[in-house]
Short mmCIF file of C-alpha atoms in Angstrom, two decimals:
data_model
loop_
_atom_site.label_atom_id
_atom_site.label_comp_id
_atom_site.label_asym_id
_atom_site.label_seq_id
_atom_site.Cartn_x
_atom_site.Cartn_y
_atom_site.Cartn_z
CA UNK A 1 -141.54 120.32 83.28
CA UNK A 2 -138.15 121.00 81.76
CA UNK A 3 -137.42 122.88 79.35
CA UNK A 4 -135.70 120.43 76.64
CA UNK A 5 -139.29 118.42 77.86
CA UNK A 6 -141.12 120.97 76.74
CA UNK A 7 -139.42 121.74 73.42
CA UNK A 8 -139.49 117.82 72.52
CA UNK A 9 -143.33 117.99 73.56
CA UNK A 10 -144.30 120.71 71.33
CA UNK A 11 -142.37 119.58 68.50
CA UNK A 12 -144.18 116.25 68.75
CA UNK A 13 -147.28 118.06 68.97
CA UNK A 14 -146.58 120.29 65.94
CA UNK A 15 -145.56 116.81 63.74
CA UNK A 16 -149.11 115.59 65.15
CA UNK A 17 -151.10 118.46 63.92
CA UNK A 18 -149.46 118.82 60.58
CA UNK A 19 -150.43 115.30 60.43
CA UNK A 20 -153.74 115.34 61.23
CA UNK A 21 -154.65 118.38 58.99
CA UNK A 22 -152.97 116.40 56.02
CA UNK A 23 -155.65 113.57 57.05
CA UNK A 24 -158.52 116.31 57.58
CA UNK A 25 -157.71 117.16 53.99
CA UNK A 26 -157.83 113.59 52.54
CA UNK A 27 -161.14 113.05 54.55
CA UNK A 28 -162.59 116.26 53.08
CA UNK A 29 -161.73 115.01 49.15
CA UNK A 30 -163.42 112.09 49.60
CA UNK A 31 -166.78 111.69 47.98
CA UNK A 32 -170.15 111.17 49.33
CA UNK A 33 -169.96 108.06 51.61
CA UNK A 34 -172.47 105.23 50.15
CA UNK A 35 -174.08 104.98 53.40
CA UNK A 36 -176.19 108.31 53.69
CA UNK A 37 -178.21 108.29 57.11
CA UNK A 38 -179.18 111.85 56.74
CA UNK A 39 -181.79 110.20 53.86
CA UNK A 40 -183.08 106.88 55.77
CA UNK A 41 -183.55 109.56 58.77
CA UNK A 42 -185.78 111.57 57.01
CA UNK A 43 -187.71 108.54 55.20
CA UNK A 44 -188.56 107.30 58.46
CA UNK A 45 -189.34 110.95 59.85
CA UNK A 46 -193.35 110.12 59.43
CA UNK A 47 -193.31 107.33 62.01
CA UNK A 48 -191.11 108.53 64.32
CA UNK A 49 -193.45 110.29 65.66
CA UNK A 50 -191.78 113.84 65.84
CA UNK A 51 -191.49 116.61 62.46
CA UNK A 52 -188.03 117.67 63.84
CA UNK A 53 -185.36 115.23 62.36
CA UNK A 54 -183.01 115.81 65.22
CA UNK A 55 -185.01 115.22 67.94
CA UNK A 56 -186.31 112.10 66.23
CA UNK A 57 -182.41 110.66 65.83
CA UNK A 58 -182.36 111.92 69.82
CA UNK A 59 -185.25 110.65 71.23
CA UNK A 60 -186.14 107.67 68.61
CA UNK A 61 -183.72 106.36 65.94
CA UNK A 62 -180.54 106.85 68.82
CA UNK A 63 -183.08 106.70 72.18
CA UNK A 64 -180.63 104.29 73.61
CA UNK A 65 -177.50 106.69 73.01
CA UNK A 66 -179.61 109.54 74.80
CA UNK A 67 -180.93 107.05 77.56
CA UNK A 68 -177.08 106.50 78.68
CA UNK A 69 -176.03 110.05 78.13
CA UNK A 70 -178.45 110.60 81.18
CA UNK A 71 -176.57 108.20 82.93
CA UNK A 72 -173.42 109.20 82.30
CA UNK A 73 -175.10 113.23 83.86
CA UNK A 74 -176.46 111.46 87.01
CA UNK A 75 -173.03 109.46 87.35
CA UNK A 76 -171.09 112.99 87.25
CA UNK A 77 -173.20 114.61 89.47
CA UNK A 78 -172.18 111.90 92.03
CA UNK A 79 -168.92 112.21 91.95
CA UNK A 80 -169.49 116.45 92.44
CA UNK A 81 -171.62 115.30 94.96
CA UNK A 82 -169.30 113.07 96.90
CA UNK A 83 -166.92 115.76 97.00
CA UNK A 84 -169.29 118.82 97.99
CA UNK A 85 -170.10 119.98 101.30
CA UNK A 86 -172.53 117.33 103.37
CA UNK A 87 -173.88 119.89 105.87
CA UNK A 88 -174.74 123.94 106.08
CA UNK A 89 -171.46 125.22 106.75
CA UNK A 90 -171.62 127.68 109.31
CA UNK A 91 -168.98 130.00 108.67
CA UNK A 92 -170.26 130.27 105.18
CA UNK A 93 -168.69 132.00 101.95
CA UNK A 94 -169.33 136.04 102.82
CA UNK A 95 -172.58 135.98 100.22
CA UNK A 96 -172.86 139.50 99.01
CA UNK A 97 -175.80 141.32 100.18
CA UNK A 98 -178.49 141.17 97.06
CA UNK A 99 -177.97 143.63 94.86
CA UNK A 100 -181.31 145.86 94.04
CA UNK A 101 -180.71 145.54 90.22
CA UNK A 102 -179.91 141.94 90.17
CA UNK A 103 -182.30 140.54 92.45
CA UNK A 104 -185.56 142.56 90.77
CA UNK A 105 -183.96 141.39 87.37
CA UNK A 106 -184.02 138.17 88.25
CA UNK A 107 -187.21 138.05 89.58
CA UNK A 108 -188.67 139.33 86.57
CA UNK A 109 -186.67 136.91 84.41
CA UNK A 110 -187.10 133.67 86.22
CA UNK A 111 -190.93 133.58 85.10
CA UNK A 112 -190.12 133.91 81.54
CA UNK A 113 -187.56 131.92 81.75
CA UNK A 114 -189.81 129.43 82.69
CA UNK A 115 -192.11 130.16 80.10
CA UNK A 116 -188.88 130.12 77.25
CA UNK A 117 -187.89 126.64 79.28
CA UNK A 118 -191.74 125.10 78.73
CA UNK A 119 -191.86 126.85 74.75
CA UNK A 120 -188.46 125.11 73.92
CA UNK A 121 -189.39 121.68 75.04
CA UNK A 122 -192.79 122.01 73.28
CA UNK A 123 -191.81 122.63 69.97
CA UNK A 124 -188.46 120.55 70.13
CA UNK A 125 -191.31 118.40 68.47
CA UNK A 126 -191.39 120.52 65.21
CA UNK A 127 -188.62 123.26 65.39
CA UNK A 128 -185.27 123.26 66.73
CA UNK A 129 -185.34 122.66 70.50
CA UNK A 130 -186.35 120.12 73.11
CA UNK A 131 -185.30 118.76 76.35
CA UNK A 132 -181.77 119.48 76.41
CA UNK A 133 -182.25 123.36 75.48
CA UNK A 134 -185.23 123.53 77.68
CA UNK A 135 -183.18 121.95 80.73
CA UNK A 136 -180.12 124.56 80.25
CA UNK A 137 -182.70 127.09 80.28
CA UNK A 138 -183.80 125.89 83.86
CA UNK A 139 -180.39 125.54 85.12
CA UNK A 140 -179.66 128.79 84.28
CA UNK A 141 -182.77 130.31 86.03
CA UNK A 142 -182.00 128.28 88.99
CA UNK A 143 -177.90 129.98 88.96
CA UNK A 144 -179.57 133.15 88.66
CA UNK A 145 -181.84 132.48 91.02
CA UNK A 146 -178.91 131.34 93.51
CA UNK A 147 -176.84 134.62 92.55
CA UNK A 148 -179.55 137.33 92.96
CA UNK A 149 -179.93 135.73 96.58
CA UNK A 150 -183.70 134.57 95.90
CA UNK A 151 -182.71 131.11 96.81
CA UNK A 152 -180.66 129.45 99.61
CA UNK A 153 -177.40 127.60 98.52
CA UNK A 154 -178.27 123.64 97.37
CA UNK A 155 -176.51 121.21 100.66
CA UNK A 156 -177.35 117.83 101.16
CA UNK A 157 -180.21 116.93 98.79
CA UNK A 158 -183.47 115.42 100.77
CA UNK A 159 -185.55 112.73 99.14
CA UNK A 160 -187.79 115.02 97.04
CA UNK A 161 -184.74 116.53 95.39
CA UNK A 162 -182.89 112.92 94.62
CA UNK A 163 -186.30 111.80 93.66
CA UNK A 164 -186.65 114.73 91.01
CA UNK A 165 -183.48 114.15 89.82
CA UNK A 166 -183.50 110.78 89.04
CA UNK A 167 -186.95 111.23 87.58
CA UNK A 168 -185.93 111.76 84.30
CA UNK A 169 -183.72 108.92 84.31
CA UNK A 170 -185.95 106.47 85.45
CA UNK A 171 -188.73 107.45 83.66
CA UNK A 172 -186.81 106.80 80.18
CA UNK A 173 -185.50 103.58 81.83
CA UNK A 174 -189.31 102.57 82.85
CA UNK A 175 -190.77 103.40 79.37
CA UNK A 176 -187.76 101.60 77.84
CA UNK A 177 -188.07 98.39 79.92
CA UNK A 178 -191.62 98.58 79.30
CA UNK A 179 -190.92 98.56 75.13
CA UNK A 180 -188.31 95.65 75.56
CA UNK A 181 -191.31 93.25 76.54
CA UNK A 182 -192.35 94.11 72.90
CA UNK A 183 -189.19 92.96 71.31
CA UNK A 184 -187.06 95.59 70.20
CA UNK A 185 -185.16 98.41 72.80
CA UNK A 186 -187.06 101.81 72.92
CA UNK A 187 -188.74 100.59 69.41
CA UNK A 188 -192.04 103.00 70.11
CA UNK A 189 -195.04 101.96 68.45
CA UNK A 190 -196.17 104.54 65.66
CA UNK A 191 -199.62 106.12 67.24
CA UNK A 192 -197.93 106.32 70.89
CA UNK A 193 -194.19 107.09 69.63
CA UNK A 194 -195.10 111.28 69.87
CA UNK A 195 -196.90 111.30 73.11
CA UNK A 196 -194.22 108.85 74.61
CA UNK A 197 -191.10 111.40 73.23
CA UNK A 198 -192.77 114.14 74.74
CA UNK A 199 -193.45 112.69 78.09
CA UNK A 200 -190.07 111.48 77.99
CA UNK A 201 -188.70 114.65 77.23
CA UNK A 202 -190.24 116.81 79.61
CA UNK A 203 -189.04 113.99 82.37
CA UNK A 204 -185.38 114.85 80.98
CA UNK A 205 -186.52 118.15 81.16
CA UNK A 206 -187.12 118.91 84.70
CA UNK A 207 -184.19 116.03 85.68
CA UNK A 208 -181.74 117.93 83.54
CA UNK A 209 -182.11 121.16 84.43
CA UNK A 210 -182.20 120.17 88.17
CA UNK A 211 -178.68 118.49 87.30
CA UNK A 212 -177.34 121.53 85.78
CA UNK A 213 -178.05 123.56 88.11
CA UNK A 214 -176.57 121.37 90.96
CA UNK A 215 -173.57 120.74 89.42
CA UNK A 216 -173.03 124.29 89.81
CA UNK A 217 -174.52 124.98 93.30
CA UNK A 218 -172.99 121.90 94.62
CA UNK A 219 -169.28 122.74 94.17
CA UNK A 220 -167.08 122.05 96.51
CA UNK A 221 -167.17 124.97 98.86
CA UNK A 222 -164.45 126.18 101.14
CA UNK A 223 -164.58 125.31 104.93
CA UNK A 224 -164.73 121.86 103.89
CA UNK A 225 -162.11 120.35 105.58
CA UNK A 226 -163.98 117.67 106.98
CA UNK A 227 -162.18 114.21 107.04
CA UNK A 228 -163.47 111.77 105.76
CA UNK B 1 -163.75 124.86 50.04
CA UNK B 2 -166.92 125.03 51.28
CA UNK B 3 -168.49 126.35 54.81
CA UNK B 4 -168.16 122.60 56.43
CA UNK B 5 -164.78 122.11 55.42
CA UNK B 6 -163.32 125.56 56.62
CA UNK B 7 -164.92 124.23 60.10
CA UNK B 8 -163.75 120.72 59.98
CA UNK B 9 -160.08 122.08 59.42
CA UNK B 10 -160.89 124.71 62.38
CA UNK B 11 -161.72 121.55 64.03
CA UNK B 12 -158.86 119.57 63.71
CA UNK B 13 -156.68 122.96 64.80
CA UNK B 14 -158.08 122.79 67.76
CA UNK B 15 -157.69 119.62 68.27
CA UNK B 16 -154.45 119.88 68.74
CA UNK B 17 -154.26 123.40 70.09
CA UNK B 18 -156.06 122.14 72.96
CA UNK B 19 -154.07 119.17 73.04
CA UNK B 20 -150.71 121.19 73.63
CA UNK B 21 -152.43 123.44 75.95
CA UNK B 22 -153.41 120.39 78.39
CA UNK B 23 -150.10 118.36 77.63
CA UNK B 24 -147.75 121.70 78.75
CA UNK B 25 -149.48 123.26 81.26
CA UNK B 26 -149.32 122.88 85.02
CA UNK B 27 -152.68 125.03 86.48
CA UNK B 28 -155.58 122.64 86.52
CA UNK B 29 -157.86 125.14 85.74
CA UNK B 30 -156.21 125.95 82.38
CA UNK B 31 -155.88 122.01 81.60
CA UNK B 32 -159.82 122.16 82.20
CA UNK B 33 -159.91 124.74 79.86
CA UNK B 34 -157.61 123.25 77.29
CA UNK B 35 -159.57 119.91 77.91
CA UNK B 36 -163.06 121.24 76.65
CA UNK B 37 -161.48 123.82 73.78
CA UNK B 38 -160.08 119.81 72.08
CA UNK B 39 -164.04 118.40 73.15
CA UNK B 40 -165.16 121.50 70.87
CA UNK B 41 -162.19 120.81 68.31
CA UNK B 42 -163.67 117.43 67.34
CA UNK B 43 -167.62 118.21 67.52
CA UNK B 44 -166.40 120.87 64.83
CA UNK B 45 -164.44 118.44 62.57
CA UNK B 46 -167.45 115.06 62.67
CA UNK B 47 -169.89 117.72 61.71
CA UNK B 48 -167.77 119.29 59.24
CA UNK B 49 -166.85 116.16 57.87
CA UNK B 50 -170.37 114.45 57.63
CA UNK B 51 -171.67 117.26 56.24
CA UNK B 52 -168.72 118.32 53.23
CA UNK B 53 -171.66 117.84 50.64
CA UNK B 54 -173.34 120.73 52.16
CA UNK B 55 -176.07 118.91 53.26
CA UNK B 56 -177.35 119.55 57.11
CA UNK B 57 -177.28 115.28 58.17
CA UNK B 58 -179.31 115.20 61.74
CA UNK B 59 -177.59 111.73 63.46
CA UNK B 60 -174.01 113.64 63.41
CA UNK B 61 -176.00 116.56 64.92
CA UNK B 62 -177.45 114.29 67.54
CA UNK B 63 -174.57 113.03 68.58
CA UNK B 64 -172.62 116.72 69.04
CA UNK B 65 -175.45 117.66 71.29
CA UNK B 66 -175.07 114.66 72.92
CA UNK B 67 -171.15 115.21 73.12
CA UNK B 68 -171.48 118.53 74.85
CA UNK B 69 -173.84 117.61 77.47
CA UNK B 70 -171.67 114.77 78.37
CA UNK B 71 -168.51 117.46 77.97
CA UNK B 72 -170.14 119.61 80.90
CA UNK B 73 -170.78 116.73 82.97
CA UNK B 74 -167.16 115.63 82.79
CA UNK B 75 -165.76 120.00 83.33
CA UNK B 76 -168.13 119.78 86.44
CA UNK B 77 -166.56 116.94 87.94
CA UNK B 78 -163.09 118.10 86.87
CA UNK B 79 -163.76 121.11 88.67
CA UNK B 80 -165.34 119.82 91.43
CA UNK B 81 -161.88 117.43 92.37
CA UNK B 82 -159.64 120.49 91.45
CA UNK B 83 -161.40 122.43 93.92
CA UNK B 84 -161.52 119.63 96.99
CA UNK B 85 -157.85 119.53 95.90
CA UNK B 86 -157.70 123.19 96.52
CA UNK B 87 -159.07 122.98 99.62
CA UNK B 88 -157.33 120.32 100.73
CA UNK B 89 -153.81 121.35 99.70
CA UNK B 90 -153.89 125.10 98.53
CA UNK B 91 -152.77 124.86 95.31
CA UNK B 92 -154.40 124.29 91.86
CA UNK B 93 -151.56 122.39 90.90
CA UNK B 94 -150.68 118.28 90.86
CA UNK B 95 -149.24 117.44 93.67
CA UNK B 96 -145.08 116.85 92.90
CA UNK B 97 -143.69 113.41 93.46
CA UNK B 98 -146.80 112.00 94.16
CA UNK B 99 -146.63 108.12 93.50
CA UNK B 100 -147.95 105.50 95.50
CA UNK B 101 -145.02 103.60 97.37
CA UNK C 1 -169.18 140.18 52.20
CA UNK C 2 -169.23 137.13 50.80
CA UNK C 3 -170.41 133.62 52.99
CA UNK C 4 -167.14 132.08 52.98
CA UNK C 5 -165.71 135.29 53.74
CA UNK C 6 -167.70 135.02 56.81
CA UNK C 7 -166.90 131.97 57.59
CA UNK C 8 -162.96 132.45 57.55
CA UNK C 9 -163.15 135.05 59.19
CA UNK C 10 -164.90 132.93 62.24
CA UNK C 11 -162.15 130.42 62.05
CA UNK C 12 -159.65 132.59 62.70
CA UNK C 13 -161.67 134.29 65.56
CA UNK C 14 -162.62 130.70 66.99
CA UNK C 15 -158.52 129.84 66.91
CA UNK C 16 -157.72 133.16 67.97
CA UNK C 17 -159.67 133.43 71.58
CA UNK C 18 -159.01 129.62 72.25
CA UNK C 19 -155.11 130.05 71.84
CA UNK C 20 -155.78 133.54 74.03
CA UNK C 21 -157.62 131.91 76.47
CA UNK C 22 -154.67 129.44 76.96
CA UNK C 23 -152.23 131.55 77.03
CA UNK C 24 -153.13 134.58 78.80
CA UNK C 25 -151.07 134.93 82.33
CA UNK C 26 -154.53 136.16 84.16
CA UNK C 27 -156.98 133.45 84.72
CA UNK C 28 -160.35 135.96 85.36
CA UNK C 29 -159.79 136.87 81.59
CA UNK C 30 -159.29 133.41 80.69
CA UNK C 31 -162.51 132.53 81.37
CA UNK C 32 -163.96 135.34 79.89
CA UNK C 33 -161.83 134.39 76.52
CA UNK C 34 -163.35 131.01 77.09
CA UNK C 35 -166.91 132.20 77.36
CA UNK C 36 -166.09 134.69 73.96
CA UNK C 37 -165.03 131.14 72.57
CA UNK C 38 -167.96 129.19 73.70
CA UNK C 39 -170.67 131.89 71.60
CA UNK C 40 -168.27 132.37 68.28
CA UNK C 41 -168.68 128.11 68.64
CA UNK C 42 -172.41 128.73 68.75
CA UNK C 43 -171.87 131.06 65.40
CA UNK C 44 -170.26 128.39 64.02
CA UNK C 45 -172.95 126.21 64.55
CA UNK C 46 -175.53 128.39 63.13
CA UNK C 47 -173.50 128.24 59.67
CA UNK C 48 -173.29 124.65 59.68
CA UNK C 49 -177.00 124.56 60.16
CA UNK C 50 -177.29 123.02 63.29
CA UNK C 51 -179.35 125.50 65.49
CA UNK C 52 -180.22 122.83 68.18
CA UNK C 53 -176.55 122.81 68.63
CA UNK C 54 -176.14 126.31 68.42
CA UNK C 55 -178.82 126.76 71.19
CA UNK C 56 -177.16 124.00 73.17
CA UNK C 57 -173.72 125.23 73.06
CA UNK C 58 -174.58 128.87 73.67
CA UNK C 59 -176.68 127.69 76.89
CA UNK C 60 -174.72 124.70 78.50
CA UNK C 61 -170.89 125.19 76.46
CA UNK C 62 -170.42 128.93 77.17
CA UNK C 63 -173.27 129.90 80.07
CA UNK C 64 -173.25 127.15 82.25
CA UNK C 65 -169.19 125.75 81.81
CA UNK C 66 -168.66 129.80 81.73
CA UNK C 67 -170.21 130.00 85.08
CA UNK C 68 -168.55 127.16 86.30
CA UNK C 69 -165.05 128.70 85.74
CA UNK C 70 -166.26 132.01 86.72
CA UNK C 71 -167.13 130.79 90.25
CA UNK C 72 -163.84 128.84 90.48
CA UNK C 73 -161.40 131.83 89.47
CA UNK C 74 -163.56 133.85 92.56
CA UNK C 75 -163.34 131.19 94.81
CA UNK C 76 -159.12 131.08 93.71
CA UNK C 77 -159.13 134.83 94.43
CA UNK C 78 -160.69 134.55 97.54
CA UNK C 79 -158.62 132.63 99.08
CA UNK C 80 -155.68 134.41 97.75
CA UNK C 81 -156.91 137.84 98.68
CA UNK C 82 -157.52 135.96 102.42
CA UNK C 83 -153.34 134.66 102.72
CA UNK C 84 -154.11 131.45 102.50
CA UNK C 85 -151.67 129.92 99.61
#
């Protein structure tokens, strides 16, 4: 990129945020908006079947938002998966040997990770937390897990892994097709609406943080040079 | 000048800081950078501005946590074609000239 | 030290390591500058009183998209330190 390119392009850009911090600072006068969701959330916090206000607006009010989000994951992790290695490659990246400190930290991590993963999706339900934080906190127990040597690198995924990660997925799809017969999309009825948010979630739960994790351990690696 | 509006002008800063930072440079790996430092830009400025009153408002929040699982989804795939690009041409940089004839 | 004092004072550090990260020649500590960013965001979300996102953005915005880069910039030096351009 030239260099007359480059000044033109950063003038433009310095025009656009001058611009958009005058509008920031309009927006910001303004008073309250009429509409206030924050208050028709929390009158309708009772029957939606969860104490925490965001994770109601995740899993009830905005289910449907949260239901494609998932989608969107899954989607992503195809396209890192269509581009990733397909078999063991042989001549494989040099691993360095385990290291004593890491791999006896991260075996006595992993449990309590575990433990921090299942406490966090629990009392998403009352307290700040839930699936998503729960799921991170798997993915990042499986990356240690991969780093400290105490598990083999992810290649092509066999049927119980593609079946665990579509599990979440599908089982928010299933519970939300099973709702639509009812009339309204992911409209839980009020006595089942916190047992069906917290099977829901722990589905997302175990899906997500099996996504995380792959779409680290499935990178694209280097003797991949294969041609198709 | 309260806490949400110091963030929500934060926000729109980087905005645009990430915007230049993706528009002027070449490495891919810095454009991936630049690319989620705007994503975290504008989750800073729609919570800032939904909540100027002070107020903590939950749907905004949903939809930030939403926005950065979706922003991780979209780094790993970046990351995942920069690297088969890598592999494939040596160089974490758009190919030059490269149109379709 | 008063709240907003705080809270300026974040700003500036938020704008400060994301206009380092981008700029710094050496990518290894541009990660790092984006992983520094990724927790003062999570700050930042603890004073707007959103800890779900503050838990969410320290795990998945500066652990996991940390790692991410991390693994790329090794796999970049790798194949430098090996000749292969």
């Amino acid at each position: 990129m030239n260099l007359l390119l480059r000044v033109l392009l950063s003038g433009a850009l310095g025009a656009l945020g001058l611009a958009l911090g005058r509008a920031m600072l309009a927006m910001l006068a303004q008073p309250a908006p009429a509409l206030r969701l924050a208050a028709h959330a929390n009158e309708q916090l009772g029957a939606s079947g969860v104490r925490h206000p965001v994770t109601a607006v995740l899993l009830n009010f905005r289910g449907y938002d949260t239901l494609l989000e998932i989608a969107v994951l899954l989607l992503a992790l195809l396209g890192v998966l269509a581009v990733s290695r397909s078999a063991p490659a042989s001549g494989q990246r040099a691993r360095a040997p385990p290291q004593a400190l890491l791999w006896s930290m991260a075996r006595t991590l992993a449990p309590l990770m575990v433990l921090v993963a299942a406490y966090l999706l629990w009392a998403g339900a009352r307290q700040p937390g839930g699936a998503f934080q729960a799921g991170a906190v798997l993915a990042a127990m499986a990356v240690l897990l991969y780093l400290a040597g105490l598990m083999p690198p992810w290649n092509e995924p066999g049927l119980a892994l593609r079946a665990a990660l579509a599990a979440g997925f599908l089982l928010f799809l299933a519970v939300a097709a099973a709702l639509l017969r009812h009339g309204a999309l992911l409209a839980y009825p009020a006595p089942l609406a916190g047992a069906l948010i917290l099977a829901i979630e722990a589905g997302l739960t175990l899906s997500l943080g099996l996504m995380l994790a792959g779409l680290y351990l499935w990178l694209p690696d280097e003797h991949e040079e294969f041609d198709n | 000048m309260n806490t949400a509006s110091i963030f929500a002008m934060t926000g729109t800063a980087l905005f645009v800081a990430g915007m230049a930072g993706l528009i002027l440079q070449a490495h891919l790996l810095r454009k991936i950078i630049s690319f989620n430092i705007m994503g975290s830009g504008v989750f800073l400025a729609l919570l800032g501005l939904a909540q100027r009153d002070g107020a903590p408002d939950p749907v905004p929040q949903a939809m930030v946590l939403t926005g950065i699982v979706v922003s991780i989804a979209a780094t790993a795939l970046a990351l995942a074609l920069a690297r088969r690009l890598l592999n494939l041409t040596g160089r974490m940089h758009l190919p030059r000239g490269a149109r379709d004839d | 030290m008063s709240a907003l004092g705080f809270d300026l004072l974040l700003a500036l550090a938020l704008l400060w390591s994301a206009l380092r990260a981008m700029s710094t020649p050496d990518l290894f500590r541009a990660v790092v500058l984006f992983i520094v960013f990724g927790l003062l965001m999570a700050l930042a979300w603890a004073r707007l009183d959103a800890p779900d996102i503050a838990l969410a953005e320290a795990a998945i915005g500066a652990g996991l998209a940390g790692a991410l880069m991390l693994d790329t910039v090794g796999h970049l030096r790798s194949r430098e330190s090996r000749g292969r351009r």
